[in-house]
Short mmCIF file of C-alpha atoms and ligand atoms in Angstrom, two decimals:
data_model
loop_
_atom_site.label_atom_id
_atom_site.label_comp_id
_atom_site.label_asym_id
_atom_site.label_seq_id
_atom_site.Cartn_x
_atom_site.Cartn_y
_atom_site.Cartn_z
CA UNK A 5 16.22 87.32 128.18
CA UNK A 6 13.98 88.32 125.58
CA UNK A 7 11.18 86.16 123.84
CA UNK A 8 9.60 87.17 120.55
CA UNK A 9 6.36 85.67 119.66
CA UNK A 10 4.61 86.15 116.21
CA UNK A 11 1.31 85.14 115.28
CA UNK A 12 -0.16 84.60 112.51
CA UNK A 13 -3.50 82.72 113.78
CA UNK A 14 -5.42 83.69 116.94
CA UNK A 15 -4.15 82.67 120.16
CA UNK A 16 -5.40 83.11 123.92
CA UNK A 17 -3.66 80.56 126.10
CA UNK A 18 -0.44 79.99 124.28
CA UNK A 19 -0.20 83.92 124.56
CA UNK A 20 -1.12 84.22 127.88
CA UNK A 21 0.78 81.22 129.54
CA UNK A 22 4.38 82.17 127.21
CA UNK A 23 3.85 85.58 128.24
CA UNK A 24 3.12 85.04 132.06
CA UNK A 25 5.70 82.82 131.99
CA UNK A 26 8.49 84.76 130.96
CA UNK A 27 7.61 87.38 133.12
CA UNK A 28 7.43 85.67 136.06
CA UNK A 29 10.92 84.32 135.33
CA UNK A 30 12.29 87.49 135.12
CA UNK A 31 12.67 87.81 131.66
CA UNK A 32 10.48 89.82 128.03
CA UNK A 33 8.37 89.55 125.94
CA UNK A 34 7.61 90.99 122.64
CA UNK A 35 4.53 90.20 120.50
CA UNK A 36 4.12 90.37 117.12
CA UNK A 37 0.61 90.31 115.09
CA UNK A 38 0.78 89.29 111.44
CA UNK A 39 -1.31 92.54 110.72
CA UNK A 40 0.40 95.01 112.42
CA UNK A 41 3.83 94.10 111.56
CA UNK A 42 5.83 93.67 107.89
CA UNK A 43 4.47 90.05 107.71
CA UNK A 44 1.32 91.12 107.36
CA UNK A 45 2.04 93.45 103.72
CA UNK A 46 3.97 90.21 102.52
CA UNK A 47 7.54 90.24 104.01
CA UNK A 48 9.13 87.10 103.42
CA UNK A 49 9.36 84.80 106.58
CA UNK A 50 13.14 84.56 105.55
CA UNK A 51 14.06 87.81 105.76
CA UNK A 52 11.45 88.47 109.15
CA UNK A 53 13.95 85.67 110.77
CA UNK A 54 17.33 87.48 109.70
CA UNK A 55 16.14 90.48 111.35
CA UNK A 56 14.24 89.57 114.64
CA UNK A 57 16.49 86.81 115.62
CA UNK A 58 19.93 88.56 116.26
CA UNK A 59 17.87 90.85 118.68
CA UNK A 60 15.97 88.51 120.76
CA UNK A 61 17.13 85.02 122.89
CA UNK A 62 14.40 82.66 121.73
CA UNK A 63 11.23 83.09 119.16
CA UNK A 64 7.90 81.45 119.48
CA UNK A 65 5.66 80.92 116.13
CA UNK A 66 2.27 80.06 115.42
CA UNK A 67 1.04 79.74 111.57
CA UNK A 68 -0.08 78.39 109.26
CA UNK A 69 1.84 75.57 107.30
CA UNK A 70 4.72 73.62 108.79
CA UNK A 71 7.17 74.72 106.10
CA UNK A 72 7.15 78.41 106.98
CA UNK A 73 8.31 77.70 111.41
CA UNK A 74 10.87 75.24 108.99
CA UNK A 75 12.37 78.28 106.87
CA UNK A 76 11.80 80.79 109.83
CA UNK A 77 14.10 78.09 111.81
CA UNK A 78 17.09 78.09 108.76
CA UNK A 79 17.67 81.75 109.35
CA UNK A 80 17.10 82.21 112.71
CA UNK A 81 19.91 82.59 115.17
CA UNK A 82 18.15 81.36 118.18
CA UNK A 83 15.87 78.54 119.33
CA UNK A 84 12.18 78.64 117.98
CA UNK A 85 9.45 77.41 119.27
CA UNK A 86 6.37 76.00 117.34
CA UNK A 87 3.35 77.76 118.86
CA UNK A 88 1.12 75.94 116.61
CA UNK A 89 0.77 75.22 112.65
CA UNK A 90 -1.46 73.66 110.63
CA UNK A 91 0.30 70.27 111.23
CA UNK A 92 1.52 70.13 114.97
CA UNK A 93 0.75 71.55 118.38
CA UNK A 94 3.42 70.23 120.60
CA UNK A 95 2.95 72.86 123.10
CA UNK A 96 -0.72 71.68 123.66
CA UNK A 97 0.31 68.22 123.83
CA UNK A 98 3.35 68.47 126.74
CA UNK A 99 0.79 70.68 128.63
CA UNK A 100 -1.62 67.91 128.42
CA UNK A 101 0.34 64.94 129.28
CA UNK A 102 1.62 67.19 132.54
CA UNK A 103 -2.01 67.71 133.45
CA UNK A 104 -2.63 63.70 132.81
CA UNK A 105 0.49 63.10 135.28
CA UNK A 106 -0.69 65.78 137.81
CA UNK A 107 -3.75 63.67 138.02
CA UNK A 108 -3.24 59.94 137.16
CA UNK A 109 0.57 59.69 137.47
CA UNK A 110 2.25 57.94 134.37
CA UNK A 111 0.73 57.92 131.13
CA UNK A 112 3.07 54.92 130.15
CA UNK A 113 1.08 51.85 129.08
CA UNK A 114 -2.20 54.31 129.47
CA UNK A 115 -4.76 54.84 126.44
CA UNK A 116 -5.91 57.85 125.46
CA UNK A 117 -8.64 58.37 122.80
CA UNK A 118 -8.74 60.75 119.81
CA UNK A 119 -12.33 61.73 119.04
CA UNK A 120 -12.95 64.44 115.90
CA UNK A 121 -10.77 65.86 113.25
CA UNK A 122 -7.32 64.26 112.43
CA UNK A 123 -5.72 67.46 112.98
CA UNK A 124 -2.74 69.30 114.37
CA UNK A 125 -3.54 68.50 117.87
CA UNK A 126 -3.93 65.21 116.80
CA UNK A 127 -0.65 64.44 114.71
CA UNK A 128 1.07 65.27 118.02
CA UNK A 129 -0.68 63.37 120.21
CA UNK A 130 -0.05 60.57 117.76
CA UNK A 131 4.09 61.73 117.99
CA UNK A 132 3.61 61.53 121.72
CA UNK A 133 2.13 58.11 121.95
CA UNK A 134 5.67 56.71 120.99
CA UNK A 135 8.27 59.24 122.82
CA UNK A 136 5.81 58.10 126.06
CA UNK A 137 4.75 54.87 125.32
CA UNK A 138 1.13 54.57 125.40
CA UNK A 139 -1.56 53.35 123.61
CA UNK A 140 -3.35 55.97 121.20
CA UNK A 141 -7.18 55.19 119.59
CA UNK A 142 -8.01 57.79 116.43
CA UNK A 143 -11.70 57.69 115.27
CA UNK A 144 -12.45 60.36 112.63
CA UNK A 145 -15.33 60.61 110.05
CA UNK A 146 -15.10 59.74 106.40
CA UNK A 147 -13.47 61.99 104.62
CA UNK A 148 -11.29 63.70 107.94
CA UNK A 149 -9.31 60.09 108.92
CA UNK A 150 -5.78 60.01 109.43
CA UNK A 151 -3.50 59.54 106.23
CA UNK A 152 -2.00 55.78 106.67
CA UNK A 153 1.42 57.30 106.00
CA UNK A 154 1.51 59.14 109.49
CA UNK A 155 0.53 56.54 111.15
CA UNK A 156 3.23 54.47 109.82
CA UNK A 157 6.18 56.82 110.32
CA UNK A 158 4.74 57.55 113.64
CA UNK A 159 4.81 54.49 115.01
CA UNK A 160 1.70 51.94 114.39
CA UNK A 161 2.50 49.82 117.47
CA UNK A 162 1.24 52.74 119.84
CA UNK A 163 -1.90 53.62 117.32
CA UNK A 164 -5.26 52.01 116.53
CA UNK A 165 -7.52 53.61 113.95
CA UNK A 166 -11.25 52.86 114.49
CA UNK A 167 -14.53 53.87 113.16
CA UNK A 168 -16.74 53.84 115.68
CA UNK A 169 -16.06 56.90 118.35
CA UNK A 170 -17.69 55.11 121.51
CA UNK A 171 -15.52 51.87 119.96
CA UNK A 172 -12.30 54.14 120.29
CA UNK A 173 -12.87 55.68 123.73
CA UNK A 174 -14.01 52.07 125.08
CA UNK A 175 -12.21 51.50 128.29
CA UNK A 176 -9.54 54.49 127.45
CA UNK A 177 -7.66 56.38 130.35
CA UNK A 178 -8.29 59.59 128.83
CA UNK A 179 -10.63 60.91 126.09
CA UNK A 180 -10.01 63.91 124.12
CA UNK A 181 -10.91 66.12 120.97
CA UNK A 182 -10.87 69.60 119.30
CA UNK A 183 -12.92 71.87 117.10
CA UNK A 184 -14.42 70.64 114.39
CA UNK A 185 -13.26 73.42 112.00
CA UNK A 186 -9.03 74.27 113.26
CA UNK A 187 -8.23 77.76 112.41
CA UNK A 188 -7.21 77.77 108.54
CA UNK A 189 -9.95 76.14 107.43
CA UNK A 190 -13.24 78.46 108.24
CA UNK A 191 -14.42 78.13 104.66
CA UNK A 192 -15.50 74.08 105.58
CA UNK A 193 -17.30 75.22 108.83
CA UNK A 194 -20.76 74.04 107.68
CA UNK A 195 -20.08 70.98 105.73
CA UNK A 196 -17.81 69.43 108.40
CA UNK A 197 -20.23 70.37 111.23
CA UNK A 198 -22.50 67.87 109.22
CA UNK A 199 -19.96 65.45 108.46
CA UNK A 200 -18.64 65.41 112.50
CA UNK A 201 -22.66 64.98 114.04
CA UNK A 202 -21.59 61.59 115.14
CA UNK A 203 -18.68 62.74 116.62
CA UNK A 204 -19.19 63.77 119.85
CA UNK A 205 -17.82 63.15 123.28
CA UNK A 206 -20.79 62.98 125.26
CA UNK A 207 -21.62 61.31 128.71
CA UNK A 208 -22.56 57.92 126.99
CA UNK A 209 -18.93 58.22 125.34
CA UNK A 210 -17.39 59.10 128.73
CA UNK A 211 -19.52 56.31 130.47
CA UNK A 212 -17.37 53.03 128.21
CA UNK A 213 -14.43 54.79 128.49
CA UNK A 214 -12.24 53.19 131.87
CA UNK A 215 -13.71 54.34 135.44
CA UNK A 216 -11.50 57.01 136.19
CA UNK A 217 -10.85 58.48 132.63
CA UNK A 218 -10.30 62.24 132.00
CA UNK A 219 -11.84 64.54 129.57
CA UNK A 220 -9.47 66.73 127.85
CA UNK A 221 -10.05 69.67 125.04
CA UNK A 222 -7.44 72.15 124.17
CA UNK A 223 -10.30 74.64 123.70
CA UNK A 224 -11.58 76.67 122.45
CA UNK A 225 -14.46 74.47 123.41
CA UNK A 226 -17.74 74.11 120.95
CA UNK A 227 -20.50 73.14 123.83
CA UNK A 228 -23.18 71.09 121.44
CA UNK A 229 -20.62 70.63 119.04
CA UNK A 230 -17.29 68.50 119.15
CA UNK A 231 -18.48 68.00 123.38
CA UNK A 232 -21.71 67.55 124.94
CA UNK A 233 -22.14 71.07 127.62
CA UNK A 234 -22.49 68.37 130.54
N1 NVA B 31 -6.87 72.46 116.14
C1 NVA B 31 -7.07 73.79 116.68
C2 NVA B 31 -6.29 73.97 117.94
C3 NVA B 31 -6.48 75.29 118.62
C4 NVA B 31 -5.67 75.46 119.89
C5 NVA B 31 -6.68 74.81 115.64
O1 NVA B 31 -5.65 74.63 115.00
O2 NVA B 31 -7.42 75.77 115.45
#
């Protein structure tokens, strides 16, 4: 079978583990680059899906807003994958809570803690709190918190919104963040690395959080930045 994966942002991991995959499963991959292909001189996503799709078994996305994997997905003849948008990263998220359950068996009834930006990677942890069952902490900074209207239609049983970091990853089974600037939004780099100062998982952070709690990033990691080097 053939896989087609398009990419609008950057990627290193999702490319390499879809692509590794599918090879070692006996099957192909193609790769497409916004820049190199039609996309990139302004071809509507539409029309990119009516074409690819009746050629290939399954296409992964990554982009930017959720809207365009939503109109690539009306015209597309096969199963797509989202690879990452601006909004959701489920890919990240099932790779994370398989790592958790290599480790520390169930996550059920667990707590994990959300330290940083209220982003992608966030929205589907906060998705995955309910479909699992656990408990999910958010702390963000002024300005970066989660809208209230996610966390209603996600669920607020499984969420608790603090605003104190070392508050949120207090006794927690597993502590994890992200960048402080997600791809998309490179124009807020320096104001957000002032507004995020407090907001970093450090070893005081990782020292209230429970005894045997993992650190998880989806990297790229920022050492100094959104986590301490050590
Ligand atoms: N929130 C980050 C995740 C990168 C894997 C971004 O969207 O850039």
């Amino acid at each position: 079978r053939t896989l087609a994966m398009v990419f609008e942002k950057h990627s290193t991991r999702t490319r390499v583990s879809f692509e590794a995959g599918m090879n070692q499963l006996g099957g192909s991959v193609i790769t497409l680059m916004t820049r190199d292909t039609q996309l990139g001189r302004g071809e509507p996503i539409e029309d990119v899906a009516r074409v690819i799709t009746p050629m290939v078994d399954i296409v992964m996305i990554r982009t930017f807003e959720h809207e365009i994997i939503e109109r690539f997905a009306r015209h597309s003849r096969v199963p797509v994958i989202n690879g990452l948008t601006d909004e959701y990263h489920p890919c990240q998220i099932l790779g994370d809570i398989f790592t958790f359950v290599e480790h520390r068996g169930s996550i059920r009834g667990k707590t994990v803690a959300w330290i940083g930006d209220s982003n992608n990677v966030c929205h589907t942890w906060m998705q995955a709190a309910k479909i699992f069952d656990f408990n999910f902490h958010v702390a963000s900074p002024a300005g970066y918190e989660l809208e209230p209207e996610r966390g209603e239609s996600y669920e607020s049983a499984h969420l608790e919104v603090f605003n104190d970091p070392m508050e949120a990853a207090r006794g927690a089974d597993l502590v994890t963040t992200d960048v402080w600037t997600s791809m998309g939004f490179e124009d807020e780099k320096e104001e957000r690395k002032q507004n995020f100062a407090d907001f970093r998982v450090d070893s005081e952070m990782m020292s209230l959080a429970g005894k045997d709690a993992l650190f998880m990033h989806c990297l790229p990691a920022h050492r100094g930045e959104e986590v301490d080097a050590e």
